[in-house]
Coordinates of N, CA and C in Angstrom, one line a residue:
Chain Z
X10 N 77.5 91.1 93.9 CA 77.6 91.4 95.4 C 79.0 90.8 95.9
X11 N 79.6 91.5 96.9 CA 80.9 91.1 97.4 C 80.7 90.0 98.4
X12 N 79.5 89.6 98.7 CA 79.3 88.5 99.7 C 79.2 89.2 101.1
X13 N 79.2 88.3 102.1 CA 79.2 88.8 103.5 C 80.6 89.3 103.9
X14 N 80.6 90.5 104.4 CA 81.9 91.1 104.8 C 82.1 91.2 106.3
X15 N 83.1 90.7 106.8 CA 83.4 90.8 108.2 C 84.7 91.6 108.5
X16 N 84.7 92.3 109.6 CA 85.9 93.0 110.0 C 86.0 93.0 111.5
X17 N 87.2 93.0 112.0 CA 88.5 92.7 111.3 C 88.6 91.3 111.0
X18 N 89.6 90.9 110.3 CA 89.8 89.5 110.0 C 90.5 88.8 111.2
X19 N 91.4 89.5 111.8 CA 92.1 89.0 113.0 C 92.0 90.1 114.1
X20 N 91.9 89.6 115.3 CA 91.8 90.5 116.5 C 92.5 89.9 117.6
X21 N 93.5 90.6 118.1 CA 94.2 90.1 119.3 C 94.0 91.1 120.4
X22 N 93.5 90.7 121.6 CA 93.3 91.7 122.6 C 93.6 91.1 124.0
X23 N 93.7 91.9 124.9 CA 94.1 91.5 126.3 C 92.8 91.2 127.1
X24 N 92.9 90.2 127.9 CA 91.8 89.9 128.8 C 91.2 91.2 129.4
X25 N 89.9 91.3 129.5 CA 89.2 92.4 130.1 C 88.9 93.5 129.2
X26 N 89.5 93.5 128.0 CA 89.2 94.6 127.0 C 87.9 94.3 126.3
X27 N 87.3 95.3 125.8 CA 86.1 95.2 124.9 C 86.5 94.9 123.5
X28 N 85.7 94.0 122.9 CA 86.0 93.6 121.5 C 84.7 93.8 120.7
X29 N 84.8 94.4 119.5 CA 83.6 94.6 118.7 C 83.9 94.0 117.3
X30 N 83.1 93.0 116.9 CA 83.2 92.4 115.6 C 82.1 92.9 114.7
X31 N 82.4 93.1 113.4 CA 81.5 93.8 112.5 C 81.1 92.9 111.3
X32 N 79.9 93.1 110.8 CA 79.4 92.3 109.7 C 78.5 93.1 108.8
X33 N 78.8 92.9 107.5 CA 77.9 93.5 106.5 C 77.3 92.4 105.7
X34 N 76.0 92.1 105.8 CA 75.4 91.0 105.1 C 75.2 91.3 103.6
X35 N 74.9 90.3 102.9 CA 74.6 90.4 101.5 C 73.3 91.3 101.3
X36 N 73.4 92.3 100.4 CA 72.3 93.2 100.2 C 71.0 92.5 99.9
X37 N 70.0 92.8 100.6 CA 68.7 92.2 100.3 C 68.4 91.0 101.2
X38 N 69.4 90.5 101.8 CA 69.1 89.3 102.7 C 68.4 89.8 104.0
X39 N 67.4 89.1 104.5 CA 66.7 89.5 105.6 C 67.0 88.8 106.9
X40 N 67.9 87.8 106.8 CA 68.3 87.0 108.0 C 69.8 87.2 108.2
X41 N 70.2 87.4 109.4 CA 71.6 87.5 109.7 C 71.9 86.6 110.9
X42 N 73.0 85.8 110.8 CA 73.3 84.9 111.9 C 74.8 85.1 112.3
X43 N 75.0 85.0 113.6 CA 76.4 85.0 114.2 C 76.7 83.6 114.7
X44 N 77.8 83.0 114.2 CA 78.2 81.7 114.7 C 79.6 81.8 115.3
X45 N 80.0 80.9 116.1 CA 81.3 80.8 116.7 C 81.9 79.4 116.4
X46 N 83.1 79.3 116.0 CA 83.8 78.0 115.7 C 85.0 77.8 116.6
X47 N 85.0 76.7 117.4 CA 86.1 76.3 118.2 C 86.5 74.9 117.8
X48 N 87.7 74.5 118.2 CA 88.1 73.1 117.9 C 87.2 72.1 118.7
X49 N 86.9 72.5 119.9 CA 86.2 71.6 120.8 C 84.7 71.4 120.4
X50 N 84.1 72.5 120.1 CA 82.6 72.5 120.0 C 82.2 72.7 118.5
X51 N 83.1 72.9 117.6 CA 82.7 73.1 116.2 C 82.0 74.5 116.0
X52 N 81.1 74.5 115.1 CA 80.3 75.7 114.8 C 79.0 75.7 115.6
X53 N 78.8 76.8 116.3 CA 77.6 77.0 117.1 C 76.9 78.3 116.9
X54 N 75.6 78.3 116.8 CA 74.9 79.5 116.6 C 74.8 80.3 117.9
X55 N 75.1 81.6 117.7 CA 75.1 82.5 118.9 C 73.7 83.3 118.9
X56 N 73.4 83.9 117.8 CA 72.2 84.7 117.7 C 71.8 84.9 116.3
X57 N 70.5 85.1 116.0 CA 70.2 85.5 114.7 C 69.1 86.6 114.7
X58 N 69.1 87.4 113.6 CA 68.2 88.5 113.4 C 67.3 88.2 112.1
X59 N 66.1 88.8 112.2 CA 65.3 88.8 111.0 C 64.8 90.2 110.9
X60 N 65.1 90.8 109.7 CA 64.7 92.2 109.5 C 65.2 93.1 110.6
X61 N 66.4 92.9 111.0 CA 67.1 93.7 112.0 C 66.7 93.5 113.5
X62 N 65.8 92.6 113.7 CA 65.2 92.3 115.0 C 65.9 91.0 115.5
X63 N 66.4 91.0 116.7 CA 67.0 89.7 117.3 C 65.8 88.8 117.5
X64 N 66.0 87.5 117.0 CA 64.9 86.5 117.2 C 65.2 85.5 118.2
X65 N 66.5 85.0 118.2 CA 66.9 83.9 119.1 C 68.3 84.2 119.5
X66 N 68.5 84.5 120.8 CA 69.8 84.7 121.3 C 70.2 83.7 122.4
X67 N 69.5 82.5 122.3 CA 69.7 81.5 123.3 C 71.1 80.9 123.2
X68 N 71.8 81.1 122.1 CA 73.2 80.6 122.0 C 74.2 81.5 122.5
X69 N 73.9 82.7 122.9 CA 74.8 83.7 123.5 C 75.3 83.1 124.8
X70 N 76.6 82.9 125.0 CA 77.1 82.2 126.2 C 76.9 82.9 127.5
X71 N 77.1 84.2 127.5 CA 77.0 84.9 128.7 C 76.6 86.4 128.5
X72 N 76.2 87.1 129.6 CA 75.8 88.5 129.4 C 77.0 89.3 128.9
X73 N 78.2 88.8 128.9 CA 79.3 89.6 128.4 C 79.2 89.8 126.8
X74 N 78.3 88.9 126.2 CA 78.1 89.0 124.8 C 76.9 89.8 124.5
X75 N 77.0 90.6 123.5 CA 75.8 91.3 123.0 C 75.9 91.6 121.5
X76 N 74.8 91.6 120.8 CA 74.7 91.8 119.4 C 73.7 92.8 119.0
X77 N 74.0 93.6 118.0 CA 73.0 94.6 117.5 C 73.0 94.6 116.0
X78 N 71.9 95.0 115.5 CA 71.7 95.2 114.1 C 71.0 96.5 113.8
X79 N 71.7 97.6 113.8 CA 71.0 98.9 113.7 C 70.3 99.2 112.4
X80 N 70.8 98.5 111.3 CA 70.1 98.6 110.0 C 70.4 97.4 109.2
X81 N 69.8 97.3 108.1 CA 69.8 96.1 107.3 C 71.2 95.8 106.7
X82 N 72.1 96.7 106.8 CA 73.4 96.4 106.2 C 74.6 96.4 107.2
X83 N 74.2 96.3 108.5 CA 75.3 96.3 109.5 C 74.9 95.6 110.8
X84 N 75.8 94.8 111.3 CA 75.6 94.2 112.6 C 76.9 94.1 113.4
X85 N 76.8 94.2 114.7 CA 78.0 94.0 115.5 C 77.8 93.0 116.6
X86 N 78.9 92.3 116.9 CA 78.9 91.4 118.1 C 79.9 91.9 119.0
X87 N 79.5 92.2 120.2 CA 80.4 92.8 121.2 C 80.7 91.9 122.4
X88 N 81.9 91.8 122.8 CA 82.2 91.1 124.0 C 82.9 92.0 125.0
X89 N 82.3 92.1 126.2 CA 82.8 93.0 127.2 C 82.5 92.5 128.6
X90 N 83.5 92.2 129.4 CA 84.9 92.1 129.1 C 85.3 90.8 128.4
X91 N 86.3 90.8 127.6 CA 86.7 89.6 127.0 C 87.5 88.7 127.9
X92 N 87.5 87.4 127.6 CA 88.2 86.4 128.4 C 89.0 85.5 127.5
X93 N 90.0 84.8 127.9 CA 90.8 83.9 127.0 C 89.9 82.8 126.4
X94 N 88.9 82.4 127.1 CA 88.0 81.3 126.6 C 87.1 81.8 125.5
X95 N 87.1 83.1 125.2 CA 86.3 83.6 124.1 C 87.1 83.5 122.8
X96 N 88.4 83.1 122.9 CA 89.2 82.9 121.7 C 88.5 81.9 120.7
X97 N 88.3 82.3 119.5 CA 87.6 81.4 118.6 C 87.5 82.2 117.2
X98 N 86.9 81.5 116.2 CA 86.6 82.2 115.0 C 85.2 82.5 115.0
X99 N 84.8 83.8 114.8 CA 83.4 84.2 114.8 C 83.0 84.5 113.3
X100 N 81.9 83.8 112.9 CA 81.4 83.9 111.6 C 80.0 84.6 111.6
X101 N 79.9 85.4 110.6 CA 78.6 86.0 110.3 C 78.1 85.4 109.0
X102 N 76.8 85.2 108.9 CA 76.1 84.6 107.7 C 74.8 85.3 107.5
X103 N 74.4 85.3 106.2 CA 73.1 85.9 105.9 C 72.4 85.0 104.9
X104 N 71.1 85.2 104.9 CA 70.3 84.4 103.9 C 69.0 85.2 103.6
X105 N 68.5 84.9 102.4 CA 67.2 85.5 102.0 C 66.1 84.5 102.4
X106 N 65.5 84.7 103.6 CA 64.6 83.7 104.1 C 65.4 82.8 105.1
X107 N 64.8 82.5 106.2 CA 65.5 81.8 107.3 C 65.8 80.4 106.9
X108 N 65.2 79.8 105.9 CA 65.4 78.4 105.6 C 66.1 78.2 104.3
X109 N 66.6 79.2 103.8 CA 67.3 79.1 102.5 C 68.8 79.1 102.7
X110 N 69.5 79.0 101.5 CA 70.9 78.8 101.6 C 71.6 80.0 102.3
X111 N 72.4 79.6 103.3 CA 73.1 80.6 104.1 C 74.5 80.8 103.4
X112 N 74.9 82.1 103.4 CA 76.2 82.5 102.9 C 77.1 83.1 104.0
X113 N 78.3 82.6 104.2 CA 79.1 83.0 105.3 C 80.2 84.0 104.9
X114 N 80.6 84.8 105.9 CA 81.7 85.7 105.7 C 83.0 84.9 105.9
X115 N 84.1 85.6 105.8 CA 85.4 85.0 106.0 C 85.8 84.7 107.5
X116 N 85.0 85.3 108.4 CA 85.3 85.1 109.8 C 86.2 86.1 110.4
X117 N 86.1 86.2 111.7 CA 87.1 87.0 112.5 C 87.7 86.1 113.5
X118 N 89.0 85.9 113.4 CA 89.8 85.1 114.4 C 90.1 86.0 115.6
X119 N 89.5 85.7 116.7 CA 89.7 86.4 117.9 C 90.6 85.6 118.9
X120 N 91.7 86.3 119.3 CA 92.6 85.8 120.3 C 92.6 86.7 121.5
X121 N 92.2 86.2 122.7 CA 92.3 86.9 123.9 C 93.4 86.4 124.8
X122 N 94.3 87.3 125.1 CA 95.5 86.8 125.8 C 95.5 87.4 127.2
Chain I
X7 N 67.6 66.9 121.1 CA 68.5 67.8 120.4 C 69.2 67.2 119.2
X8 N 69.2 67.9 118.1 CA 69.8 67.4 116.9 C 71.3 67.3 117.1
X9 N 71.9 66.2 116.7 CA 73.3 66.0 116.6 C 73.7 65.6 115.2
X10 N 74.8 66.1 114.7 CA 75.3 65.8 113.4 C 76.7 65.3 113.5
X11 N 76.9 64.1 112.9 CA 78.2 63.5 113.0 C 78.8 63.2 111.6
X12 N 80.1 63.5 111.5 CA 80.8 63.3 110.2 C 82.0 62.3 110.5
X13 N 82.0 61.2 109.8 CA 83.0 60.2 109.9 C 83.5 59.9 108.5
X14 N 84.8 59.8 108.3 CA 85.9 60.0 109.3 C 86.2 61.5 109.5
X15 N 87.0 61.8 110.5 CA 87.4 63.2 110.7 C 88.4 63.7 109.7
X16 N 89.1 62.7 109.2 CA 90.1 63.1 108.2 C 90.2 61.9 107.1
X17 N 90.6 62.3 105.9 CA 90.6 61.4 104.8 C 91.7 61.8 103.8
X18 N 92.5 60.9 103.4 CA 93.6 61.2 102.4 C 93.4 60.2 101.3
X19 N 93.4 60.8 100.1 CA 93.2 60.0 98.9 C 94.1 60.4 97.8
X20 N 94.5 59.6 96.8 CA 95.3 60.0 95.7 C 94.4 60.7 94.7
X21 N 95.1 61.6 94.0 CA 94.4 62.4 92.9 C 93.7 61.5 91.9
X22 N 92.5 61.9 91.5 CA 91.8 61.1 90.5 C 90.8 60.1 91.1
X23 N 90.9 59.9 92.4 CA 90.0 58.9 93.0 C 88.6 59.5 93.2
X24 N 87.6 58.7 93.1 CA 86.2 59.1 93.5 C 86.1 58.9 95.0
X25 N 85.4 59.7 95.7 CA 85.3 59.5 97.2 C 83.9 59.9 97.7
X26 N 83.6 59.4 98.9 CA 82.3 59.7 99.5 C 82.6 60.2 100.9
X27 N 82.0 61.3 101.3 CA 82.0 61.8 102.6 C 80.6 61.6 103.2
X28 N 80.7 61.2 104.5 CA 79.4 60.8 105.2 C 79.0 61.8 106.2
X29 N 77.7 62.0 106.4 CA 77.1 62.8 107.4 C 75.9 62.1 107.9
X30 N 75.7 62.1 109.3 CA 74.5 61.5 109.8 C 74.0 62.4 110.9
X31 N 72.7 62.4 111.0 CA 72.0 63.3 112.0 C 70.9 62.5 112.8
X32 N 70.7 62.9 114.0 CA 69.9 62.1 114.9 C 68.4 62.3 114.8
X33 N 68.0 63.5 114.4 CA 66.6 63.8 114.2 C 66.2 63.9 112.8
X34 N 65.4 63.0 112.3 CA 65.1 63.0 110.9 C 64.1 64.1 110.4
X35 N 63.6 64.9 111.4 CA 62.6 66.0 111.0 C 63.4 67.2 110.6
X36 N 64.1 67.1 109.5 CA 64.9 68.2 109.0 C 64.1 68.9 107.9
X37 N 64.5 70.2 107.7 CA 63.9 70.9 106.6 C 64.8 70.8 105.4
X38 N 66.1 71.0 105.6 CA 67.0 70.8 104.5 C 68.4 70.6 105.1
X39 N 69.4 70.3 104.2 CA 70.7 70.0 104.6 C 71.7 70.7 103.7
X40 N 72.7 71.3 104.2 CA 73.6 72.1 103.4 C 75.0 71.6 103.6
X41 N 75.8 71.4 102.5 CA 77.2 71.0 102.5 C 78.0 72.3 102.2
X42 N 79.1 72.4 103.1 CA 80.0 73.5 102.9 C 81.4 73.0 102.8
X43 N 82.2 73.9 102.2 CA 83.7 73.6 102.2 C 84.3 74.8 102.9
X44 N 85.4 74.4 103.7 CA 86.1 75.4 104.5 C 87.6 75.2 104.2
X45 N 88.2 76.2 103.7 CA 89.7 76.2 103.4 C 90.3 76.8 104.7
X46 N 91.6 76.4 105.0 CA 92.3 76.9 106.2 C 92.3 78.4 106.3
X47 N 91.8 78.9 107.4 CA 91.8 80.3 107.6 C 90.8 81.1 106.8
X48 N 89.9 80.4 106.2 CA 88.9 81.0 105.4 C 87.5 80.8 105.9
X49 N 86.5 81.4 105.3 CA 85.1 81.2 105.6 C 84.6 79.9 105.0
X50 N 83.3 79.8 105.2 CA 82.6 78.6 104.6 C 82.0 78.9 103.3
X51 N 82.2 78.0 102.3 CA 81.7 78.2 101.0 C 80.6 77.2 100.8
X52 N 79.4 77.7 100.5 CA 78.3 76.7 100.3 C 78.5 75.9 99.0
X53 N 78.3 74.6 99.1 CA 78.5 73.7 98.0 C 77.1 73.3 97.4
X54 N 76.3 72.8 98.3 CA 75.0 72.2 97.8 C 74.0 72.4 99.0
X55 N 72.8 72.7 98.6 CA 71.6 72.7 99.5 C 70.6 71.7 99.0
X56 N 70.3 70.7 99.9 CA 69.3 69.7 99.5 C 68.1 69.7 100.4
X57 N 67.0 69.9 99.8 CA 65.7 70.0 100.6 C 65.3 68.6 101.1
X58 N 64.5 68.5 102.1 CA 64.1 67.3 102.7 C 63.3 66.4 101.7
X59 N 62.7 67.1 100.8 CA 61.9 66.3 99.8 C 62.7 65.8 98.6
X60 N 64.0 66.2 98.6 CA 64.8 65.7 97.5 C 65.7 64.5 97.9
X61 N 66.1 63.7 96.9 CA 66.9 62.6 97.2 C 68.4 62.9 96.9
X62 N 68.6 63.8 95.9 CA 69.9 64.2 95.6 C 70.0 65.5 94.9
X63 N 71.2 66.1 94.9 CA 71.5 67.4 94.3 C 72.9 67.3 93.7
X64 N 73.0 67.9 92.5 CA 74.3 67.8 91.8 C 74.8 69.2 91.4
X65 N 76.2 69.3 91.5 CA 76.8 70.5 91.0 C 78.2 70.2 90.6
X66 N 78.4 70.1 89.3 CA 79.7 69.8 88.7 C 80.1 68.4 89.1
X67 N 81.3 68.3 89.7 CA 81.8 66.9 90.2 C 81.2 66.5 91.5
X68 N 80.3 67.3 92.1 CA 79.8 67.0 93.4 C 78.3 66.5 93.3
X69 N 78.1 65.5 94.1 CA 76.7 65.0 94.2 C 76.4 64.7 95.6
X70 N 75.3 65.3 96.1 CA 74.9 65.1 97.5 C 73.6 64.3 97.5
X71 N 73.5 63.3 98.3 CA 72.3 62.5 98.5 C 71.8 62.7 99.9
X72 N 70.5 62.4 100.0 CA 69.9 62.5 101.3 C 68.9 61.4 101.5
X73 N 69.0 60.7 102.6 CA 68.1 59.7 103.1 C 67.6 60.1 104.4
X74 N 66.5 60.9 104.4 CA 66.0 61.5 105.6 C 65.6 60.4 106.7
X75 N 65.0 59.4 106.2 CA 64.4 58.4 107.2 C 65.5 57.7 107.9
X76 N 66.7 57.5 107.3 CA 67.8 56.9 108.0 C 68.7 57.9 108.6
X77 N 68.5 59.2 108.4 CA 69.3 60.2 109.0 C 70.7 60.3 108.4
X78 N 70.8 60.2 107.1 CA 72.1 60.2 106.4 C 72.1 61.0 105.2
X79 N 73.3 61.6 105.0 CA 73.6 62.3 103.7 C 75.0 61.9 103.3
X80 N 75.3 61.9 102.0 CA 76.6 61.6 101.5 C 76.9 62.7 100.5
X81 N 78.2 63.1 100.4 CA 78.7 64.0 99.4 C 79.7 63.2 98.6
X82 N 79.4 63.0 97.3 CA 80.2 62.3 96.4 C 81.1 63.3 95.6
X83 N 82.4 63.0 95.6 CA 83.3 63.9 94.8 C 83.9 63.0 93.7
X84 N 83.7 63.3 92.5 CA 84.2 62.5 91.4 C 85.6 63.1 90.9
X85 N 86.4 62.2 90.6 CA 87.7 62.5 90.0 C 88.4 63.6 90.8
X86 N 88.7 63.3 92.1 CA 89.2 64.3 93.0 C 90.5 64.9 92.5
X87 N 90.7 66.2 92.9 CA 91.9 67.0 92.5 C 92.5 67.6 93.8
X88 N 93.8 67.9 93.7 CA 94.4 68.5 94.9 C 93.7 69.8 95.4
X89 N 93.1 70.5 94.4 CA 92.3 71.7 94.8 C 91.1 71.4 95.6
X90 N 90.7 70.1 95.7 CA 89.5 69.8 96.5 C 89.9 69.6 98.0
X91 N 91.2 69.7 98.3 CA 91.7 69.6 99.7 C 91.1 70.7 100.5
X92 N 90.4 70.3 101.5 CA 89.7 71.3 102.4 C 88.9 70.5 103.5
X93 N 88.3 71.2 104.4 CA 87.4 70.5 105.3 C 86.0 70.7 104.8
X94 N 85.3 69.6 104.8 CA 83.9 69.6 104.3 C 82.9 69.4 105.5
X95 N 82.0 70.3 105.6 CA 81.1 70.4 106.7 C 79.6 70.2 106.2
X96 N 78.9 69.4 106.9 CA 77.4 69.3 106.6 C 76.7 70.0 107.8
X97 N 75.5 70.5 107.5 CA 74.7 71.2 108.5 C 73.2 71.0 108.1
X98 N 72.4 70.8 109.1 CA 71.0 70.6 108.9 C 70.2 71.7 109.6
X99 N 69.0 71.9 109.0 CA 68.0 72.8 109.6 C 66.8 71.9 110.0
X100 N 66.4 72.0 111.2 CA 65.3 71.1 111.6 C 64.0 71.8 111.3
X101 N 62.9 71.0 111.1 CA 61.6 71.5 110.8 C 61.0 72.2 112.1
X102 N 60.0 73.0 111.8 CA 59.3 73.6 113.0 C 59.5 75.1 112.9
X103 N 58.5 75.8 113.5 CA 58.4 77.2 113.4 C 59.6 77.8 114.2
X104 N 60.3 78.8 113.5 CA 61.4 79.5 114.2 C 62.7 78.7 114.2
X105 N 62.7 77.5 113.7 CA 64.0 76.7 113.7 C 64.8 77.1 112.6
X106 N 65.5 78.2 112.6 CA 66.3 78.6 111.4 C 67.8 78.4 111.6
X107 N 68.2 77.8 112.7 CA 69.6 77.7 112.9 C 70.1 76.4 112.1
X108 N 71.3 76.5 111.7 CA 72.0 75.3 111.2 C 72.8 74.6 112.3
X109 N 72.6 73.3 112.3 CA 73.4 72.5 113.3 C 74.4 71.8 112.5
X110 N 75.7 72.0 112.8 CA 76.8 71.5 112.0 C 77.5 70.3 112.6
X111 N 78.0 69.5 111.7 CA 78.9 68.4 112.1 C 80.3 69.1 112.3
X112 N 81.3 68.3 112.7 CA 82.6 68.9 113.0 C 83.5 68.8 111.7
X113 N 83.0 68.1 110.7 CA 83.7 68.2 109.4 C 84.6 67.0 109.2
X114 N 84.9 66.8 107.9 CA 85.9 65.8 107.4 C 86.9 66.6 106.7
X115 N 88.2 66.4 107.2 CA 89.3 67.1 106.5 C 89.8 66.2 105.4
X116 N 89.7 66.7 104.2 CA 90.1 65.9 103.0 C 91.4 66.4 102.5
X117 N 92.3 65.5 102.2 CA 93.6 65.7 101.6 C 93.7 64.9 100.3
X118 N 93.8 65.6 99.2 CA 94.0 64.9 97.9 C 95.4 65.0 97.5
X119 N 96.1 63.8 97.4 CA 97.5 63.8 97.2 C 97.8 63.7 95.7
X120 N 98.7 64.7 95.2 CA 99.0 64.7 93.7 C 99.7 63.4 93.3

């Protein structure tokens, strides 16, 4: 398996624009997690899914953030409208079972100017 | 609320030295602990997963120990190499229904000098 695949790797956008980040989990994994990494706060969980269903979105900072998982092999994280403080690295991770080893993608570095 | 601390934030050692990275957590009711490596501009690579019932876990030159009661874990790296230079992160999962998130420390940036 190629591991967790995220796209794009880098995204630069202007404030107010919509941004969509994409993730393909490892085939067969039933849990998918979205994390955000900043210098100030480190890695924080935004939302996670089990069998394509959102389970806990308490980490989503604002209503501007939304995430979907239309099928077992694809998830999106959308920010609309984007703001400079959303600049961070966004990671997707998947696992087989919620308590087992998590595997992370390469991340998407988002810069909002 | 679970808090994870990694000290020091940065560490520089000469090649060949054995070293220990530290991780502490405030709530001992954890399910497991995972150590990751992060290279600049890259994702996180899982190194070791240690269950709460385990005392240690080994993979090659890496050995992770866990003392749940004292809220501590260490990652021991033997015979360090320049290729070990990276940021090392520890993360814990707390026990309890629905608690599937990983709570991360901010990492220790390791530099191994040739």
